[in-house]
XYZ file of C-alpha atoms in Angstrom:
618
model
C -6.434 29.920 24.949
C -5.536 32.676 22.535
C -8.345 33.796 20.204
C -8.471 36.023 17.103
C -11.053 37.035 14.525
C -11.356 35.257 11.283
C -12.890 35.591 7.962
C -16.603 34.841 8.008
C -17.429 31.378 6.810
C -13.935 30.122 7.043
C -13.240 27.443 9.563
C -9.406 26.915 8.975
C -7.325 29.665 7.815
C -3.676 29.618 7.011
C -1.715 32.764 6.245
C 1.890 33.142 5.150
C 2.674 29.739 6.740
C 6.510 29.254 6.356
C 8.322 25.957 7.724
C 12.044 25.437 7.702
C 14.256 22.598 8.240
C 17.820 23.063 9.800
C 20.863 20.617 10.450
C 23.838 21.678 12.941
C 26.223 23.900 11.200
C 24.123 24.361 8.223
C 21.767 27.338 7.120
C 18.109 26.773 7.325
C 16.382 25.158 4.451
C 12.665 26.567 3.623
C 10.250 23.659 3.036
C 7.085 25.592 2.901
C 7.038 28.821 1.384
C 4.441 31.341 2.726
C 1.243 29.250 2.144
C -2.237 30.611 2.328
C -5.212 28.454 2.510
C -8.940 28.760 3.443
C -11.036 25.751 4.520
C -14.884 26.232 5.127
C -16.732 24.310 7.676
C -17.706 21.039 6.537
C -15.548 21.133 3.708
C -12.882 18.470 2.508
C -9.635 20.165 1.110
C -7.105 17.558 -0.388
C -3.403 18.436 -0.364
C -1.782 16.419 -3.113
C 1.776 16.533 -4.355
C 5.041 14.266 -4.568
C 7.106 13.464 -1.560
C 8.712 16.335 -0.237
C 6.112 18.750 -1.623
C 5.213 19.954 1.979
C 1.614 18.482 2.142
C 2.298 16.605 5.411
C 4.061 19.532 6.880
C 1.381 21.841 6.016
C -1.306 19.425 7.570
C 0.716 18.902 10.819
C 1.058 22.730 11.100
C -2.737 22.795 11.811
C -2.033 20.993 15.060
C 0.985 23.496 15.677
C 3.360 20.655 15.100
C 6.504 20.403 13.162
C 8.507 17.037 12.733
C 11.997 16.533 13.955
C 14.480 18.830 12.417
C 11.779 21.518 11.296
C 10.272 24.166 12.897
C 7.119 26.639 12.159
C 9.063 30.049 11.337
C 6.321 32.173 10.496
C 2.488 32.847 9.635
C -0.528 32.223 11.319
C -2.767 29.047 11.559
C -6.419 29.690 12.879
C -8.853 26.851 13.655
C -12.303 28.534 14.402
C -11.168 31.770 16.540
C -8.023 30.012 17.949
C -4.753 31.181 16.980
C -3.005 27.714 16.949
C 0.652 28.926 16.562
C 0.168 31.246 19.815
C -0.774 28.400 22.062
C 1.329 27.131 24.857
C 2.500 23.387 25.128
C -0.246 22.818 27.413
C -2.964 24.337 25.426
C -1.650 22.412 22.222
C -2.078 19.402 24.066
C -5.674 20.335 24.873
C -6.336 20.935 21.130
C -4.775 18.029 19.530
C -6.948 14.849 19.645
C -9.852 16.940 21.017
C -10.666 19.694 18.356
C -8.060 18.549 15.687
C -7.632 15.005 15.168
C -5.067 12.979 13.064
C -5.494 9.781 11.123
C -1.929 8.511 10.096
C -0.718 6.470 7.086
C 0.422 3.451 9.141
C -2.261 2.222 11.435
C -0.205 -0.773 12.706
C 2.343 1.944 14.173
C -0.607 3.774 15.789
C -1.690 0.941 17.849
C -0.127 -0.822 20.903
C 0.007 -4.423 20.139
C -0.365 -5.541 23.972
C -3.747 -3.680 24.347
C -7.126 -4.305 23.209
C -8.507 -2.289 20.332
C -11.417 -0.884 22.263
C -9.325 0.484 25.275
C -6.974 2.393 22.681
C -9.866 3.759 20.651
C -11.626 5.553 23.876
C -8.289 6.647 25.306
C -8.475 10.163 23.706
C -11.985 10.721 25.042
C -10.984 9.688 28.606
C -7.804 11.971 28.422
C -9.747 15.012 27.270
C -12.596 14.223 29.850
C -15.274 14.412 26.967
C -17.327 11.505 28.347
C -17.514 8.625 30.650
C -15.548 5.304 30.060
C -19.208 3.732 29.576
C -20.315 6.404 27.241
C -16.923 6.263 25.319
C -17.350 2.615 24.746
C -20.777 3.011 23.501
C -19.872 5.645 21.153
C -16.934 3.793 19.961
C -19.263 0.731 19.001
C -21.508 3.369 17.257
C -18.352 4.390 15.204
C -17.429 0.899 14.434
C -20.817 0.536 12.985
C -20.777 3.808 10.852
C -17.244 2.918 9.576
C -18.822 -0.614 8.328
C -16.610 -2.731 10.552
C -17.562 -6.184 11.072
C -19.122 -7.413 14.465
C -18.863 -3.806 15.790
C -20.005 -5.094 19.289
C -17.051 -7.297 19.784
C -14.222 -6.233 17.385
C -13.006 -4.002 20.187
C -11.997 -6.919 22.248
C -9.566 -8.056 19.839
C -5.907 -7.080 19.603
C -4.419 -5.064 16.556
C -2.744 -8.241 15.082
C -6.125 -9.749 14.989
C -7.891 -7.647 12.178
C -6.736 -6.889 8.693
C -5.107 -3.806 7.453
C -8.215 -2.219 6.108
C -10.023 -2.843 9.393
C -7.112 -1.402 11.363
C -7.220 1.777 9.181
C -11.000 2.194 10.012
C -10.339 1.417 13.683
C -7.601 4.211 13.733
C -10.310 6.615 12.348
C -12.676 5.616 15.174
C -9.738 6.556 17.466
C -9.421 9.940 15.899
C -13.228 10.579 15.779
C -14.163 9.550 19.205
C -14.156 13.175 20.515
C -16.067 14.780 17.767
C -13.247 16.750 16.410
C -13.744 19.989 14.567
C -11.082 19.313 12.044
C -9.632 15.842 11.099
C -6.486 15.321 9.007
C -6.218 12.173 7.045
C -2.537 11.446 6.141
C -2.199 8.986 3.250
C -4.791 6.647 5.102
C -5.197 4.334 2.080
C -1.823 4.306 0.361
C -0.827 0.896 1.458
C -4.447 -0.831 1.098
C -5.201 -3.167 -1.698
C -7.953 -1.665 -4.104
C -10.801 -3.448 -2.999
C -10.109 -2.609 0.731
C -9.578 0.874 -0.323
C -12.925 1.133 -1.647
C -14.500 0.226 1.520
C -12.298 2.490 3.580
C -12.886 5.602 1.396
C -16.511 5.108 1.582
C -16.500 4.662 5.176
C -14.538 7.817 5.768
C -16.487 9.907 3.350
C -19.768 8.980 4.840
C -18.763 9.470 8.551
C -17.012 12.883 7.815
C -19.991 14.211 5.751
C -22.722 12.880 8.146
C -21.099 14.439 11.174
C -20.124 17.804 9.234
C -16.561 17.682 9.918
C -13.810 19.728 8.269
C -11.214 17.671 6.751
C -7.768 17.835 5.231
C -6.898 14.696 3.087
C -3.173 14.338 2.192
C -2.392 12.227 -0.631
C -0.226 11.706 -3.676
C -3.157 10.019 -5.606
C -5.277 12.260 -7.568
C -7.723 9.376 -8.465
C -8.186 8.916 -4.662
C -8.754 12.396 -3.509
C -11.138 12.885 -6.602
C -13.652 10.732 -4.633
C -13.020 12.423 -1.174
C -12.566 16.232 -1.795
C -14.529 19.285 -2.429
C -11.419 21.285 -3.525
C -7.812 20.257 -4.007
C -4.715 22.092 -3.621
C -1.660 21.020 -5.578
C 1.584 21.419 -4.013
C 5.309 21.139 -5.190
C 8.408 22.078 -3.493
C 6.556 23.741 -0.709
C 4.425 26.084 -3.102
C 0.799 25.860 -4.025
C 0.835 25.466 -7.694
C -2.945 25.398 -8.106
C -6.060 25.283 -5.955
C -9.596 24.479 -7.334
C -12.686 22.548 -7.293
C -12.200 18.774 -7.597
C -14.014 18.651 -10.833
C -11.806 21.473 -12.353
C -8.657 20.000 -11.308
C -9.460 16.611 -12.681
C -10.981 17.548 -15.959
C -9.191 20.865 -16.858
C -6.042 21.361 -14.826
C -4.255 24.685 -15.614
C -0.729 24.380 -14.104
C 1.684 22.135 -16.129
C 2.678 20.328 -12.961
C -0.996 19.420 -12.170
C -1.415 18.404 -15.838
C 1.697 16.058 -15.221
C -0.022 14.573 -12.135
C -3.511 13.973 -14.026
C -1.529 12.385 -16.912
C 0.032 9.970 -14.524
C -3.194 8.393 -13.318
C -4.883 8.432 -16.739
C -5.211 4.852 -18.024
C -3.362 4.259 -21.119
C -3.026 1.330 -23.592
C -0.367 -0.943 -22.653
C 2.725 -0.550 -24.882
C 3.887 -3.403 -26.957
C 6.555 -5.606 -25.052
C 8.381 -8.542 -26.482
C 9.639 -11.332 -24.426
C 13.525 -11.221 -24.355
C 13.823 -14.899 -23.586
C 12.830 -18.225 -24.986
C 9.908 -19.720 -22.983
C 11.117 -23.140 -23.834
C 14.496 -22.473 -21.831
C 14.741 -24.147 -18.457
C 13.209 -22.061 -15.819
C 15.144 -20.248 -13.109
C 12.677 -21.021 -10.334
C 9.918 -23.493 -10.291
C 7.151 -23.833 -7.485
C 5.212 -27.047 -7.548
C 2.014 -27.588 -5.492
C 3.445 -25.525 -2.679
C 1.449 -25.435 0.451
C 2.255 -23.197 3.684
C 0.990 -21.628 6.666
C 1.385 -20.533 10.372
C 0.884 -21.958 13.696
C 1.156 -25.268 15.626
C 1.467 -28.128 13.285
C -0.625 -31.362 13.685
C 0.759 -35.035 13.467
C 0.860 -34.753 9.613
C 3.070 -31.557 9.684
C 0.166 -29.334 8.469
C 0.050 -25.833 10.220
C -2.902 -24.609 12.221
C -3.512 -21.845 9.751
C -3.170 -22.425 6.029
C -2.186 -19.732 3.763
C -1.116 -21.339 0.376
C -2.829 -24.178 -1.300
C -1.200 -26.066 -4.244
C 0.541 -22.947 -5.763
C 2.349 -23.670 -9.154
C 4.510 -20.644 -10.536
C 7.546 -20.588 -13.132
C 9.869 -17.719 -13.163
C 12.472 -17.633 -16.269
C 15.807 -15.937 -16.488
C 15.607 -12.190 -16.908
C 11.717 -12.066 -16.659
C 9.233 -10.766 -14.175
C 6.488 -12.538 -12.578
C 3.791 -10.383 -11.121
C 1.596 -11.684 -8.209
C -1.460 -9.688 -7.240
C -4.301 -10.071 -4.880
C -5.889 -8.591 -1.696
C -4.346 -8.470 1.818
C -4.245 -12.122 3.183
C -4.280 -13.639 -0.210
C -0.660 -15.183 0.392
C 1.314 -12.792 -1.638
C 3.865 -12.168 1.035
C 3.947 -15.787 2.341
C 4.749 -17.013 -1.138
C 7.821 -14.697 -1.102
C 8.769 -15.841 2.333
C 8.453 -19.492 1.271
C 10.805 -19.045 -1.765
C 13.388 -17.228 0.532
C 13.066 -19.862 3.154
C 11.795 -17.508 5.887
C 8.487 -19.584 5.976
C 8.879 -23.302 5.761
C 6.519 -24.975 3.283
C 4.689 -27.903 4.402
C 3.923 -29.548 0.875
C 5.246 -29.203 -2.578
C 8.660 -28.066 -3.725
C 10.691 -25.029 -4.712
C 13.205 -25.729 -7.383
C 16.293 -23.364 -8.116
C 17.911 -24.230 -11.538
C 16.143 -27.466 -11.422
C 17.487 -28.384 -7.886
C 15.140 -28.536 -4.865
C 15.760 -25.900 -2.321
C 15.408 -27.069 1.560
C 12.017 -26.008 2.792
C 13.246 -23.565 5.243
C 16.530 -21.743 6.224
C 18.179 -24.437 7.739
C 20.224 -26.625 5.120
C 20.424 -23.778 2.541
C 24.096 -22.863 1.329
C 25.279 -19.485 1.326
C 25.348 -19.559 -2.450
C 21.406 -20.357 -2.433
C 21.112 -17.447 -0.155
C 22.990 -15.204 -2.282
C 21.025 -16.109 -5.575
C 17.597 -15.367 -3.900
C 17.208 -11.822 -2.319
C 14.158 -10.129 -0.876
C 13.381 -6.562 -0.835
C 10.473 -5.604 1.732
C 7.648 -3.156 1.483
C 8.697 -0.736 4.353
C 12.315 0.562 3.849
C 12.003 2.293 7.273
C 11.855 -1.004 8.900
C 14.139 -3.035 6.632
C 17.110 -0.677 7.031
C 19.069 -0.073 10.224
C 18.658 3.691 11.140
C 21.950 3.965 13.060
C 23.874 2.669 10.083
C 25.379 4.736 7.137
C 24.343 3.824 3.514
C 28.175 2.626 3.148
C 27.900 0.421 6.017
C 24.392 -0.961 4.959
C 25.820 -1.984 1.562
C 29.251 -3.195 2.899
C 27.620 -5.877 5.094
C 26.351 -8.249 2.017
C 29.568 -7.397 0.141
C 31.644 -8.824 2.896
C 29.408 -11.972 3.800
C 28.786 -13.065 -0.109
C 31.912 -11.909 -1.641
C 34.587 -11.203 1.047
C 35.097 -7.635 -0.114
C 36.612 -5.060 2.379
C 38.378 -1.826 2.740
C 38.879 0.026 -0.526
C 37.455 -2.677 -2.707
C 34.202 -2.583 -0.845
C 34.086 1.231 -1.120
C 34.670 1.126 -4.845
C 31.710 -1.447 -4.937
C 29.472 0.578 -2.919
C 30.096 3.572 -5.261
C 29.147 1.315 -8.271
C 26.085 -0.076 -6.435
C 24.734 3.596 -5.713
C 25.248 4.458 -9.357
C 23.321 1.444 -10.471
C 20.311 2.599 -8.467
C 20.850 6.012 -9.664
C 22.006 7.648 -6.267
C 24.958 10.009 -5.884
C 28.100 8.638 -4.160
C 27.954 11.263 -1.521
C 25.012 9.618 -0.104
C 27.143 6.883 1.173
C 27.984 8.673 4.440
C 24.426 9.573 5.303
C 22.245 7.588 7.614
C 19.135 6.152 6.155
C 16.905 8.327 8.514
C 18.275 11.241 6.362
C 16.825 9.931 2.907
C 13.566 10.306 1.410
C 11.140 7.532 1.059
C 12.301 7.014 -2.630
C 15.980 7.052 -1.751
C 15.551 4.623 0.976
C 13.911 2.156 -1.268
C 16.756 2.597 -3.810
C 19.193 1.678 -1.022
C 16.981 -1.248 -0.075
C 17.275 -2.524 -3.854
C 21.079 -1.841 -3.844
C 21.562 -4.003 -0.780
C 19.789 -6.905 -2.513
C 22.043 -6.198 -5.698
C 25.197 -6.220 -3.683
C 24.711 -10.129 -3.423
C 24.700 -10.310 -7.374
C 21.422 -12.354 -7.001
C 19.792 -14.373 -9.912
C 16.185 -13.613 -8.347
C 14.956 -10.574 -6.328
C 11.637 -10.992 -4.494
C 9.906 -7.475 -4.486
C 7.254 -7.378 -1.974
C 5.073 -4.295 -2.417
C 8.216 -2.098 -3.027
C 6.201 0.845 -4.599
C 3.050 0.829 -2.244
C 4.103 3.332 0.131
C 5.494 5.598 -2.394
C 3.903 8.438 -4.309
C 2.989 8.060 -7.938
C 5.921 9.821 -9.524
C 8.667 8.323 -7.163
C 7.051 4.635 -7.525
C 7.167 5.069 -11.395
C 10.805 5.797 -11.120
C 11.431 2.831 -9.061
C 9.649 0.684 -11.640
C 11.851 2.184 -14.443
C 14.883 1.523 -12.258
C 13.692 -2.331 -11.958
C 13.432 -2.514 -15.718
C 16.789 -0.781 -16.421
C 18.485 -3.352 -13.885
C 16.752 -6.087 -15.637
C 18.092 -5.241 -19.041
C 21.618 -4.511 -17.789
C 22.074 -7.445 -15.344
C 19.570 -10.146 -16.565
C 18.153 -10.434 -13.097
C 14.584 -11.846 -12.639
C 11.862 -10.670 -10.350
C 8.986 -12.089 -8.496
C 6.876 -8.525 -8.142
C 4.243 -8.627 -5.405
C 1.635 -5.875 -5.330
C -1.783 -5.019 -5.081
C -1.914 -2.424 -7.860
C -3.079 -3.883 -11.132
C -1.531 -0.865 -13.035
C 1.913 -1.497 -11.743
C 1.757 -5.315 -12.194
C 0.911 -4.778 -15.943
C 3.763 -2.177 -16.314
C 6.576 -4.557 -15.087
C 5.570 -8.121 -15.535
C 5.818 -10.520 -18.453
C 3.328 -13.068 -16.671
C 0.984 -12.398 -13.874
C -0.491 -14.683 -11.095
C -3.769 -13.908 -9.259
C -3.940 -15.096 -5.781
C -7.269 -15.343 -3.564
C -7.311 -16.923 -0.236
C -4.065 -18.808 -0.910
C -5.340 -20.126 -4.122
C -4.149 -19.514 -7.780
C -7.360 -18.303 -9.448
C -5.850 -17.097 -12.525
C -2.439 -16.754 -14.388
C -1.266 -15.578 -17.895
C 0.780 -13.145 -19.597
C 0.135 -9.328 -18.980
C -1.815 -8.795 -22.171
C -4.099 -11.753 -21.192
C -5.046 -9.847 -17.964
C -5.747 -6.622 -19.737
C -9.292 -7.148 -21.043
C -12.317 -9.724 -20.304
C -12.889 -12.525 -19.811
C -11.244 -12.758 -16.422
C -11.713 -14.754 -13.310
C -14.587 -12.921 -11.421
C -12.115 -11.944 -8.656
C -9.756 -10.637 -11.138
C -12.420 -8.658 -12.832
C -13.331 -7.291 -9.336
C -9.610 -6.279 -8.802
C -9.298 -4.447 -12.117
C -12.755 -2.659 -11.786
C -11.612 -1.492 -8.384
C -8.584 0.330 -9.516
C -9.200 4.146 -8.759
C -9.997 6.379 -11.707
C -9.519 10.254 -11.622
C -13.127 11.182 -12.034
C -15.922 12.059 -9.888
C -18.549 9.508 -9.118
C -16.158 6.465 -9.505
C -16.175 5.535 -5.914
C -20.001 5.220 -5.796
C -19.900 2.831 -9.080
C -16.920 0.847 -7.450
C -18.824 0.475 -4.128
C -21.849 -0.929 -6.043
C -19.492 -3.543 -7.812
C -17.970 -4.593 -4.495
C -21.091 -4.735 -2.591
C -23.983 -5.623 -5.164
C -26.628 -8.086 -3.793
C -25.970 -11.679 -4.675
C -28.343 -14.083 -5.976
C -29.468 -16.453 -3.332
C -27.666 -19.772 -3.023
C -28.522 -23.150 -1.514
C -26.493 -25.019 0.985
C -22.790 -25.270 0.519
C -20.870 -28.696 0.359
C -18.230 -29.378 2.866
C -15.895 -30.027 0.114
C -12.603 -28.066 0.879
C -11.723 -27.761 -2.709
C -14.999 -25.547 -3.644
C -14.267 -22.254 -5.016
C -12.804 -19.924 -2.188
C -14.287 -16.724 -3.903
C -17.915 -18.524 -3.783
C -19.232 -15.947 -0.961
C -18.360 -12.834 -2.987
C -19.053 -13.958 -6.397
C -21.613 -12.328 -8.404
C -21.397 -15.055 -11.114
C -21.937 -18.109 -8.953
C -24.320 -20.769 -10.124
C -26.494 -22.407 -7.518
C -26.250 -26.113 -7.649
C -22.641 -26.127 -9.224
C -20.343 -23.647 -7.588
C -21.619 -24.576 -4.217
C -21.643 -28.427 -4.869
C -18.445 -29.205 -6.948
C -14.788 -27.934 -7.144
C -13.927 -25.649 -10.097
C -11.664 -26.853 -12.945
C -8.686 -24.980 -14.419
C -9.804 -23.743 -17.714
C -7.277 -22.579 -20.516
C -9.035 -19.655 -22.482
C -7.979 -18.600 -25.991
C -5.671 -15.764 -24.814
C -3.450 -18.390 -23.030
C -4.704 -17.409 -19.410
C -5.533 -20.241 -17.097
C -8.744 -19.534 -15.034
C -9.986 -21.709 -12.006
C -13.695 -21.289 -12.447
C -17.055 -23.199 -13.514
C -17.913 -20.475 -16.072
C -16.900 -21.018 -19.521
C -14.842 -18.268 -21.536
C -18.059 -17.351 -23.327
C -19.944 -17.091 -20.277
C -17.479 -14.773 -18.376
C -16.926 -12.541 -21.731
C -20.656 -11.758 -21.844
C -21.429 -11.243 -18.157
C -18.461 -8.944 -17.568
C -19.240 -7.045 -20.856
C -22.783 -6.675 -19.393
C -21.326 -5.248 -15.959
C -19.164 -2.809 -18.191
C -16.528 -1.548 -15.595
C -13.696 0.540 -16.947
C -10.734 -1.898 -17.668
């Protein structure tokens, strides 16, 4: 391997790094402009910025890697005494996964669904011959325990689809850390996680990195998150470092205007006044009455093996937005799929304009399909990568409206204008677009049907703060122009408040609270809603430790739990539970003075007092 001298005390040194992108027949475009960075041994440096700022490109260069269509055109990258950019392909293979490890944003894409988790976690150690298989298995279990994974001795026997998203993210970290790398790169590892899971994952990552003395680079668009992890923060835009400094300085006294705008974007503000534009006495567009649904083989009564939704009620009016919030596994996406007919319900009814919809796809008319459209979370998997934008949008135009040829092309141009994309983008493939552009095309495809209702399933969760805010603004504009209604699914309390008229909180398939956006902005709340609100990251040091204590505070002992299936589903995690009540009888649905409906034994006064004593930032 090629080695060279480096500055004393510096573990990772980047000098004059330049990365360019190129397309056939076009001049090179500079993506990263002469970056200089120093990272001390054991330090965590955050790279933060919007999509396209160059943060992931810089992080990947620490492994001597450039993404497709890009190349490292100049500069040096040193890890220890190794000049990474001077290594051969064979030497780079020995470096990656051994001395420099990478934790990606999508854990699901990093695992092979046909192999057990343990086999995949230890694979890097076996490839690099750092230990025997038995030793690697023992170390993996040790890492599972350090990363606060449940059942560390046996979780490795499962397959990737048998664990939650937060667990899979931590298992991917174990896969990266199994070789005791010198440097670990964390590339947006918590972006798509719900807030309570994010608290657990961040705490686990920070603990393991600190205890093992690793040098880390944390890539993110979220200042509030990196504020809990990083010693220093480098702020990037357009491939240039705009500001670099200690975490406290960046969060509390940012100097560059761009950094100031990022801090302002994550600083909590009061909700602006927003009046309803429709009469709540009007007949609803969509009604959900006591809907139940699940997955797996059905019994003789038609009930599925795994129940996901239980007795869900929900109403959406024309031109309004209902937000649905909850952790992973709460039933949010299943609810959207039931409305769309992708998952047949096993109980209750879904009514569109007062008319019952068939339980599944079979029996629905083309017009019913047209009137309810769904926009999925991941535009990369929702859009066909071999199709141009024009072909993607032309398909629903032909299917629902019979538009072809020049009429279709004109309508495609109109749709692109609606979602604020240039008409020139029509001839590009979706793989050539940014994340925000892809999501706009995803939305334009739904609008092509001219629907009454759009089901937005985590449509901003994989986008950076600025791009996500732009998508929310676009949704509001389209609602004003077209009168379309939304079911907006998210795990982000700030986003659901920003766009929704009414909010429904789901936990373990039950509606535990519902009310308008202002009712869910201050206590009293259902204890689970309170946990969600107080787990939203804040841009200040020390927040993670406070949130961890709230999420994992010791609970008062409780007696035997009755076998009644209607008992509170949040019982095992509730800090406000009452022995002899919550574990014996089902909670009732209470209506509070602010109009919120809360499924809880506690009275409005109880919850207000107890939540005020807890005093989380709301």
